[in-house]
CSV table of C-alpha atoms in Angstrom, one decimal:
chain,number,residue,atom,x,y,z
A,295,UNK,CA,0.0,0.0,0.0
A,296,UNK,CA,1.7,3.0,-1.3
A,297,UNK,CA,-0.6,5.9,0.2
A,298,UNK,CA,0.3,9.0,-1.9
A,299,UNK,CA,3.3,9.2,-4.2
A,300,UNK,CA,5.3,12.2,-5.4
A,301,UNK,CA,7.6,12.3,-8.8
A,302,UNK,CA,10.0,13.5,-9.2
A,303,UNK,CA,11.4,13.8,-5.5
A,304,UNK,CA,14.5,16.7,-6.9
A,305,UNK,CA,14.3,19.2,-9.6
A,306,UNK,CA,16.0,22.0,-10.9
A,307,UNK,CA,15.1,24.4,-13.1
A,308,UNK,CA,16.3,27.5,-14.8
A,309,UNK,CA,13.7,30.5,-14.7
A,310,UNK,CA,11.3,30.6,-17.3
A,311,UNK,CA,11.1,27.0,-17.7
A,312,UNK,CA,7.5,24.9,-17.1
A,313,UNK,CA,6.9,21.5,-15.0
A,314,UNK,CA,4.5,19.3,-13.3
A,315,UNK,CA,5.2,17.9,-10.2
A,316,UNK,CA,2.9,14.2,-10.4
A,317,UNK,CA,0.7,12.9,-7.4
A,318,UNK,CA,-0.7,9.9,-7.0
A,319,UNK,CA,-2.6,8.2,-4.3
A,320,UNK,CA,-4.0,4.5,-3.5
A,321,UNK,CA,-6.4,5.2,-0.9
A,322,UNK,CA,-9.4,5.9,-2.5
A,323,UNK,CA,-9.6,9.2,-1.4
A,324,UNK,CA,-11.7,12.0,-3.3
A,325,UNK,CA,-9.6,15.1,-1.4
A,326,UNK,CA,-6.5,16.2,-2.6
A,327,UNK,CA,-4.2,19.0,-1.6
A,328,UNK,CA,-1.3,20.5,-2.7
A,329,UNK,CA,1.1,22.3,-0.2
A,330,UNK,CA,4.5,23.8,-0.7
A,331,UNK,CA,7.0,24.1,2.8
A,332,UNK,CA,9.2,27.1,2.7
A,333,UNK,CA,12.2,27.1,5.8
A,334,UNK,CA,10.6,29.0,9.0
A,335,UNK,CA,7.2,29.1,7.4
A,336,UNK,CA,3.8,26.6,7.9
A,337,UNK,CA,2.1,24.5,5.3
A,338,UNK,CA,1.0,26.7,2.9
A,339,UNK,CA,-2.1,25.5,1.3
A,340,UNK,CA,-2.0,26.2,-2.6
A,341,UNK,CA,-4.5,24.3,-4.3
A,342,UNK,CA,-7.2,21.7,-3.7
A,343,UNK,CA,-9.4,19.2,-5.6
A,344,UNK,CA,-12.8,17.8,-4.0
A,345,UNK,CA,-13.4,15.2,-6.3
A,346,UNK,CA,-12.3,14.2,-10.1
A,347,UNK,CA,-13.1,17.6,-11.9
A,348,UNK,CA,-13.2,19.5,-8.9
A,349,UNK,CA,-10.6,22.0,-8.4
A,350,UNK,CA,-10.2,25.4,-5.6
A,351,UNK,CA,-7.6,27.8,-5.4
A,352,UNK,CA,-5.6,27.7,-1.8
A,353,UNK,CA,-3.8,30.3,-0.1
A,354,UNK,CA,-0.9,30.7,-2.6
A,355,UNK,CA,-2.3,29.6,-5.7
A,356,UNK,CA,-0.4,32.0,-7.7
A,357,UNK,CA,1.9,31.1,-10.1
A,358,UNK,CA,0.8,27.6,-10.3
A,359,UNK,CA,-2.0,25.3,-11.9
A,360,UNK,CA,-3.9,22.1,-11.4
A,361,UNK,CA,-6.1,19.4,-13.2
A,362,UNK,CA,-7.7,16.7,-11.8
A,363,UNK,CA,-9.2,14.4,-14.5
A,364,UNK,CA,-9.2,11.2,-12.1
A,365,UNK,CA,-10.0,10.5,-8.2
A,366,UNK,CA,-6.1,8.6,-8.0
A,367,UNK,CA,-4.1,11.4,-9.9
A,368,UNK,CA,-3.4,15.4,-9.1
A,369,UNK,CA,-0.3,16.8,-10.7
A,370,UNK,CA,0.9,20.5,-10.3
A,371,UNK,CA,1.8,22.3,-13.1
A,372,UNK,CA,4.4,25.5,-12.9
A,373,UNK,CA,4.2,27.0,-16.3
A,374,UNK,CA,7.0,30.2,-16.0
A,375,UNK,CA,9.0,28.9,-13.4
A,376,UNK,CA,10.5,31.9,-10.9
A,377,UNK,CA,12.8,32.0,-8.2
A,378,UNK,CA,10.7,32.4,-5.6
A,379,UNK,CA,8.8,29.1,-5.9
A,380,UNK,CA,11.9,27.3,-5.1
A,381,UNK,CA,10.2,25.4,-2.2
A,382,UNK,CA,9.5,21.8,-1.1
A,383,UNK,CA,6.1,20.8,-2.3
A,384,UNK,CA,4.1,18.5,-0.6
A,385,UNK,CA,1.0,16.5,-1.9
A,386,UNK,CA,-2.1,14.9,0.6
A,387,UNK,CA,-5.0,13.5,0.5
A,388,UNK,CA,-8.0,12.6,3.1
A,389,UNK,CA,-11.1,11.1,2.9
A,390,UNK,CA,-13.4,13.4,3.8
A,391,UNK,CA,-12.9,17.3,3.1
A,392,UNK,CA,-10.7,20.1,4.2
A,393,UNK,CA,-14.1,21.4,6.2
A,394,UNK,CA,-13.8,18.0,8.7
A,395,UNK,CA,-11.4,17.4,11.1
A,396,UNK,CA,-10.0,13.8,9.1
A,397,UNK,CA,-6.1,13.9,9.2
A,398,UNK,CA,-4.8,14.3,5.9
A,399,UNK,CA,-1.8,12.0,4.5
A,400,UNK,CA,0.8,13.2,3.0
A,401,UNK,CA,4.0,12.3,0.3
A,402,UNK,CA,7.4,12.4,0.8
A,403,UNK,CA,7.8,15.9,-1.3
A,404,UNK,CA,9.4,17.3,-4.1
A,405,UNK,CA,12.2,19.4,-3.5
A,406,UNK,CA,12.4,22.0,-6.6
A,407,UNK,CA,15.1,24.8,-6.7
A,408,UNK,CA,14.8,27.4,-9.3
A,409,UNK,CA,18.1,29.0,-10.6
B,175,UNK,CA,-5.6,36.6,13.7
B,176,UNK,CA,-5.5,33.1,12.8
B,177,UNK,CA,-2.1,31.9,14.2
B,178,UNK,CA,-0.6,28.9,15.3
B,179,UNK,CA,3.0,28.9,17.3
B,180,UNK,CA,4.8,26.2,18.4
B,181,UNK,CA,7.8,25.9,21.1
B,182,UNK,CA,10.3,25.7,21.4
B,183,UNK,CA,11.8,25.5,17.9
B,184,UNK,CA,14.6,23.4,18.4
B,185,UNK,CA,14.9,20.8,21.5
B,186,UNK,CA,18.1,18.6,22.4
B,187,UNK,CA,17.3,15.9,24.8
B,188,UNK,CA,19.6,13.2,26.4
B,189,UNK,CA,18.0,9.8,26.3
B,190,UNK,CA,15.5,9.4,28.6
B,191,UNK,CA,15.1,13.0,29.1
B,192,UNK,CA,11.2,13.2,29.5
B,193,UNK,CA,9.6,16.8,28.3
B,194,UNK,CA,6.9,18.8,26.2
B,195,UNK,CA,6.6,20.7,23.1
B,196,UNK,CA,3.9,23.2,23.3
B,197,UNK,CA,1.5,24.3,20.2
B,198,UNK,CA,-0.1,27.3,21.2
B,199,UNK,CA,-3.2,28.6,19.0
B,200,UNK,CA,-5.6,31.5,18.5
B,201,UNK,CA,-7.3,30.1,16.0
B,202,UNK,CA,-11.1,30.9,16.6
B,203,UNK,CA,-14.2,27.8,16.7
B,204,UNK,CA,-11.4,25.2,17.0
B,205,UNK,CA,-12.7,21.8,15.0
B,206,UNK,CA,-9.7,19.5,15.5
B,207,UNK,CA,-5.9,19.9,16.5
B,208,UNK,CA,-3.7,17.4,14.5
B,209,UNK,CA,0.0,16.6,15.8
B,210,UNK,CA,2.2,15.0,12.8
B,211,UNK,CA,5.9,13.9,12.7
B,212,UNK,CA,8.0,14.9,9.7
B,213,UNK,CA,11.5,12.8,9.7
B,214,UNK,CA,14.4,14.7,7.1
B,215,UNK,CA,13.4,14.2,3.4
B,216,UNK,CA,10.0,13.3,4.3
B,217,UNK,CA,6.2,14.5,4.2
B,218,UNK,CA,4.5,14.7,7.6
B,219,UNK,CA,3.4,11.6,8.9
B,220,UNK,CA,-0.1,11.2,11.1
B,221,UNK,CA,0.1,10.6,14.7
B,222,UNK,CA,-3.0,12.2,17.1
B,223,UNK,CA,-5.9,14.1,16.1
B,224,UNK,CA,-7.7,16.2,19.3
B,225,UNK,CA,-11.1,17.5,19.1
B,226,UNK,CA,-12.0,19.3,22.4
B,227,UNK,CA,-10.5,20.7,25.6
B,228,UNK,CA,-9.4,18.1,27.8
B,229,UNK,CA,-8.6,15.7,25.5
B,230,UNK,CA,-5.9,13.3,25.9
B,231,UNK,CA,-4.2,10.3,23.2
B,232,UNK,CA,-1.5,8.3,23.8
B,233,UNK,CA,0.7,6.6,21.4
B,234,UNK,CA,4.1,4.4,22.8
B,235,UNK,CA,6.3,7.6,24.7
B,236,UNK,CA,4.1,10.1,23.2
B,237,UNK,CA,0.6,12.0,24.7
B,238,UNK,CA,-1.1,14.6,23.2
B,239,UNK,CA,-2.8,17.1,25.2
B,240,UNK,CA,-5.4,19.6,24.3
B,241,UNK,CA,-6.5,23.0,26.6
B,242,UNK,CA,-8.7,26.1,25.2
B,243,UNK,CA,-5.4,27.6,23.8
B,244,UNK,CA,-3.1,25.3,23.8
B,245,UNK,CA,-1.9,21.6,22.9
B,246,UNK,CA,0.9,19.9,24.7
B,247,UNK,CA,3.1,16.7,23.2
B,248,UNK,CA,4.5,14.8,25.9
B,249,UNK,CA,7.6,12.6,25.5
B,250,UNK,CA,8.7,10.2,28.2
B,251,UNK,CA,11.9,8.8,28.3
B,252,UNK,CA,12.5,9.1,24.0
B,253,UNK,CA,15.1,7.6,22.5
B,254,UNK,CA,16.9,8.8,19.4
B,255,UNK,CA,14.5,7.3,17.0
B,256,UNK,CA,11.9,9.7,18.3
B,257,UNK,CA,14.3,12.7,16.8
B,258,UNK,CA,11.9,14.4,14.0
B,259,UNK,CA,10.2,17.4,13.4
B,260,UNK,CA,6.9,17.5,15.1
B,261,UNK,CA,4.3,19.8,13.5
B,262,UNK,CA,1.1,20.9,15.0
B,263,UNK,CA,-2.1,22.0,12.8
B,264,UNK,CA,-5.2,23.8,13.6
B,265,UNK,CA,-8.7,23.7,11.9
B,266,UNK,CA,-11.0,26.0,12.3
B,267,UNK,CA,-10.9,30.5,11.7
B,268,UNK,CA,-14.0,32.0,10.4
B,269,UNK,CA,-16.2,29.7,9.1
B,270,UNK,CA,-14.3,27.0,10.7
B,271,UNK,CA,-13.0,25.6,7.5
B,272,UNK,CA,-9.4,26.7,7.4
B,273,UNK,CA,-6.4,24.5,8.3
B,274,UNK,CA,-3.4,26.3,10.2
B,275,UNK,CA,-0.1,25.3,10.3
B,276,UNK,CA,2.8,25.7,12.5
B,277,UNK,CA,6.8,26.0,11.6
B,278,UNK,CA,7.0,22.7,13.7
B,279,UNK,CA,9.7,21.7,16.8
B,280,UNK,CA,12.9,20.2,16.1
B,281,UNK,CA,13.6,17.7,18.3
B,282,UNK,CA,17.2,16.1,18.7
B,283,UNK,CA,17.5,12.6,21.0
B,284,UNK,CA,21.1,12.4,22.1
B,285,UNK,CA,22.2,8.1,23.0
């Protein structure tokens, strides 16, 4: 049982340049979440998905995209990469919503450095 | 405002050193407090979730506690596996539907 599963787990890119960051999960969830983890700083929610379709901009969506066309699979899309997403990005999922108090689960992060 | 602070931010302990991180909140209509552990090069893993003053869970050397303002993780007598990050997150905020993080404690268990 994987639970969720992050690709790749380094990148580098120069600015300018576009990637997706791939999540996967196993558990049957419907919620996803996308986070990114800067040093000193919380969890900073950046997008969610509800459900295949389904998708809701987070705290710090800027920047960044999403797609979810099935319940297992949300990637993350950065299409003109800048410095300042340089970050560790996390994906979770939960059974029930961000609104209920189920613990999400999380993947073991992308690192990404923009130079 | 929403906040969620956690103490101290980094922690050396000898083995068998019992002691507390603290998660501190003002998070208003409080729905859940979650504890996680996050290990180097790894996403946060799951450990306690609290849902109302008074609250207690235990889990091997760990307890979780939960007052109006304030969570306590307990660790008796750790050993060096238990070094991690320990993170603490809040849900609730207007409309109860927001999910707060803190920057998390380091803890460092020295054989």
């Amino acid at each position: 049982n994987a639970g969720v599963t992050q690709t790749p787990k380094f990148r580098i890119l120069k600015i300018g340049q576009s990637m997706t960051l791939q999540c996967a999960q196993d558990m049957n969830h419907n919620y996803m979440y996308w986070y990114r983890q800067d040093p000193g700083m919380g969890l900073k929610l950046i997008y969610y998905s509800v459900g295949a379709g389904i998708t809701d901009k987070g705290e710090v969506p800027n920047g960044y995209n999403v797609s979810r066309s099935t319940t297992e699979d949300f990637p993350l899309r950065l299409e003109l990469a800048a410095p300042s997403q340089t970050s560790v990005y996390f994906c979770a999922s939960s059974l029930r919503g961000r609104y209920s108090n189920q613990p999400q689960h999380f993947g073991d992060g992308t690192r990404l450095s923009i130079l | 405002e929403d906040q969620v602070t956690q103490s101290p931010e980094a922690l050396r302990l000898q083995e068998g050193e019992s002691s507390s991180l603290n998660c501190s909140y003002t998070v208003s209509g409080l729905r859940g407090l979650f504890w996680y552990r996050q290990d180097p090069g790894k996403g946060p893993e799951f450990l306690f979730t609290l849902y109302s003053a008074g609250e207690e869970k235990e889990k091997e050397r760990l307890k979780a506690t939960l007052t109006k303002k304030e969570s306590f993780l307990h660790i008796t007598a750790p050993k060096p596996e238990d070094s991690a990050t320990y993170l603490c997150a809040v849900l609730g905020g207007t409309g109860a539907n927001n999910l707060f993080f803190g920057t998390g404690t380091r803890l460092t268990v020295i054989p």
